C-alpha positions as a LaTeX table, in Angstrom:
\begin{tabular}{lrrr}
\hline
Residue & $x$ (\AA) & $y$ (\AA) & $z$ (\AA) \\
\hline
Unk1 & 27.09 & 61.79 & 106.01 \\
Unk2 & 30.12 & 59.63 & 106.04 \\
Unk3 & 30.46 & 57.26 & 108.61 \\
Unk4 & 34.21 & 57.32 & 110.96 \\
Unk5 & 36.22 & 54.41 & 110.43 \\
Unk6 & 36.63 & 55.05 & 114.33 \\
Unk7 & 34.23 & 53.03 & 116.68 \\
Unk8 & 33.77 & 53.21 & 119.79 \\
Unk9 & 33.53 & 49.96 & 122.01 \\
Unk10 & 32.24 & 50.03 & 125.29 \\
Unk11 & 34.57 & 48.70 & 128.40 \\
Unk12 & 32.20 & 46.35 & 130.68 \\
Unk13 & 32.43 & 45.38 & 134.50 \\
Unk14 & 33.42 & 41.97 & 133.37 \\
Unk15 & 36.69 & 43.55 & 131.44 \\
Unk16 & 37.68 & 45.67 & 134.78 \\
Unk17 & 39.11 & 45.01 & 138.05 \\
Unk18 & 37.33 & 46.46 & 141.15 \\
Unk19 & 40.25 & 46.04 & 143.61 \\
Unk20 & 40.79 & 49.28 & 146.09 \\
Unk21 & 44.59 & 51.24 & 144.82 \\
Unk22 & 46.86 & 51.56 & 147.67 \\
Unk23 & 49.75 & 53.77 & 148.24 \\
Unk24 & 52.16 & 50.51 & 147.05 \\
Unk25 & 50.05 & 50.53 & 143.36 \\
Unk26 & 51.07 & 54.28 & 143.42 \\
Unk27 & 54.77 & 54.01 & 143.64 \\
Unk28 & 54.42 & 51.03 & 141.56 \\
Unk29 & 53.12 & 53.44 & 138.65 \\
Unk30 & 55.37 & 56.04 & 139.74 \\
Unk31 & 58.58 & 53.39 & 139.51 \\
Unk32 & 56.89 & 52.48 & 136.24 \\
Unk33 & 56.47 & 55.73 & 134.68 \\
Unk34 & 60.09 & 57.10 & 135.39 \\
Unk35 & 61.64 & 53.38 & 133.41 \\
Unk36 & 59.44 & 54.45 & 130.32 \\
Unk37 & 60.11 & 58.42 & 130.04 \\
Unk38 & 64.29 & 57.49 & 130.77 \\
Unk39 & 63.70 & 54.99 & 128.17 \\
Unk40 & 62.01 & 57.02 & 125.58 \\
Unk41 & 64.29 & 60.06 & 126.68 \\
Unk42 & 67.57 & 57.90 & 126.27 \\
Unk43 & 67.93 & 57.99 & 122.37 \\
Unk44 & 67.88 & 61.62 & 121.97 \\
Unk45 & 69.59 & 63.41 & 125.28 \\
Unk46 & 70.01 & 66.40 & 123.29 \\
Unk47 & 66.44 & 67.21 & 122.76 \\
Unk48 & 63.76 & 65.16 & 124.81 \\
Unk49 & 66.79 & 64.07 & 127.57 \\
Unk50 & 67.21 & 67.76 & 128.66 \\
Unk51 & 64.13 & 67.40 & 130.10 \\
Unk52 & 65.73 & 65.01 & 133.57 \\
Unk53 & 65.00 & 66.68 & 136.46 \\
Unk54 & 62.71 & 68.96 & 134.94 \\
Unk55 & 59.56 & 66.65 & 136.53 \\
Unk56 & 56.83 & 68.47 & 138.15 \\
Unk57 & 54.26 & 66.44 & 138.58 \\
Unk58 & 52.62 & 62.96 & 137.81 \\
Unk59 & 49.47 & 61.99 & 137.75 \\
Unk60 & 47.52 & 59.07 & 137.56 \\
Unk61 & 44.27 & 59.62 & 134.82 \\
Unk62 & 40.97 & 58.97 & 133.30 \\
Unk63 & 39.52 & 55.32 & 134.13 \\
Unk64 & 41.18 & 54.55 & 136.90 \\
Unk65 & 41.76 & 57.94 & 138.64 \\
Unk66 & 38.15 & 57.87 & 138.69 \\
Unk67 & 38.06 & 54.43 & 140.47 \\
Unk68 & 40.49 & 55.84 & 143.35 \\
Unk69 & 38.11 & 58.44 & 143.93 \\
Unk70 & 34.39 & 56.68 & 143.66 \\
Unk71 & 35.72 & 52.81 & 143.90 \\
Unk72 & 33.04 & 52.04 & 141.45 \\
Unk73 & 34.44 & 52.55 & 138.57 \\
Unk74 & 36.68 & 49.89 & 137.85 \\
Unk75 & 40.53 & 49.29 & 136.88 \\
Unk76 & 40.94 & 48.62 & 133.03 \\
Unk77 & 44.59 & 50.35 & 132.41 \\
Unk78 & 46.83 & 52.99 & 134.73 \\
Unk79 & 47.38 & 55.68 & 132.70 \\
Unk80 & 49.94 & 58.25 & 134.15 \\
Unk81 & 50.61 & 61.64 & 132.68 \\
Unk82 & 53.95 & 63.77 & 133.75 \\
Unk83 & 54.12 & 67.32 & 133.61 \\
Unk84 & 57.69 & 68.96 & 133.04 \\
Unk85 & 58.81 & 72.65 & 132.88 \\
Unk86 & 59.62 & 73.86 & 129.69 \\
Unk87 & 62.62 & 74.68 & 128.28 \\
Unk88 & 62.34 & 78.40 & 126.34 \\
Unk89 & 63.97 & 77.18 & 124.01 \\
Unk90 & 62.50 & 73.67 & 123.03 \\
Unk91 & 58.98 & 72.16 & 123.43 \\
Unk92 & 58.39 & 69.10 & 125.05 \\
Unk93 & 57.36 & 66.35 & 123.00 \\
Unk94 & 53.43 & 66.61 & 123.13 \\
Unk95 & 52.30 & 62.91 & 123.25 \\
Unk96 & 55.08 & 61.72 & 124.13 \\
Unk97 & 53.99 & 57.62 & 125.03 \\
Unk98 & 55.51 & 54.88 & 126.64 \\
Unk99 & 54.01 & 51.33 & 128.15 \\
Unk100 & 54.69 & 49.04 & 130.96 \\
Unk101 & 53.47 & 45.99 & 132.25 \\
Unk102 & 52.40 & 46.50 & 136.16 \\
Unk103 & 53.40 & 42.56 & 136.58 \\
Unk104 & 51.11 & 40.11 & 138.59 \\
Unk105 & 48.95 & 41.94 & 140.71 \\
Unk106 & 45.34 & 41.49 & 142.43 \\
Unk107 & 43.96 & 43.74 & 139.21 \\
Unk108 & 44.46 & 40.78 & 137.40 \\
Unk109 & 44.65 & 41.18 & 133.27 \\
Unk110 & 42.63 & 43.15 & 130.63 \\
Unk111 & 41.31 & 40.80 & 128.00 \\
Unk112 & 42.50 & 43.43 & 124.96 \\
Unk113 & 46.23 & 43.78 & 126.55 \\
Unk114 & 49.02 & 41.85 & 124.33 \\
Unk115 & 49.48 & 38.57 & 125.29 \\
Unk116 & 52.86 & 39.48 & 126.42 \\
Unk117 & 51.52 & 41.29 & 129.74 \\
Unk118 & 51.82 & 39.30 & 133.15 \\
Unk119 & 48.36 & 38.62 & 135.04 \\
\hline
\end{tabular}
């Protein structure tokens, strides 16, 4: 058997933030998630563009989803997923990515963010 050159690397307590997310850390991510998809969408209007106001849904996932719900958990990253209707005639880009900095906040700063991410 060949071993992966993946590993896996566990996420402590120490390395999240336990603060309660309020209704202002959701339109935060919401604010922050429209910037990246018009960003990433702005190069090529005539493909990924055509999907503006095409939005269905957004949703905040994994990690810290999980922390809104059982406030145990722990805040290491937001990660937000948006869900557009399709277009017939052309896909949406499947894994489609963008980043943003949240800013200072009480969550205070993941040790393995860049260094160019605001506490």
């Amino acid at each position: 058997m060949t071993q992966s050159s993946w590993q896996y690397c566990c996420v402590g307590e120490r390395d999240r933030s336990f603060a309660g997310i309020g209704l202002e850390d959701l339109l935060r991510l919401a604010e922050l998630a429209a910037d990246a998809e018009a960003e990433l969408s702005a190069p090529n209007p005539a493909a990924s563009g055509r999907y503006a106001g095409r939005l269905l849904a957004r949703a905040r996932c994994q990690g810290a989803a999980l922390h809104y719900v059982d406030k145990h958990n722990g805040v290491k990253d937001f990660d937000v997923w948006s869900f557009y209707a399709q277009h017939n005639d052309w896909p949406f880009p499947p894994r489609w990515r963008g980043t943003r900095d949240f800013g200072p906040s009480r969550f205070g700063r993941y040790p393995g963010d860049p260094a160019r991410y605001s506490e």
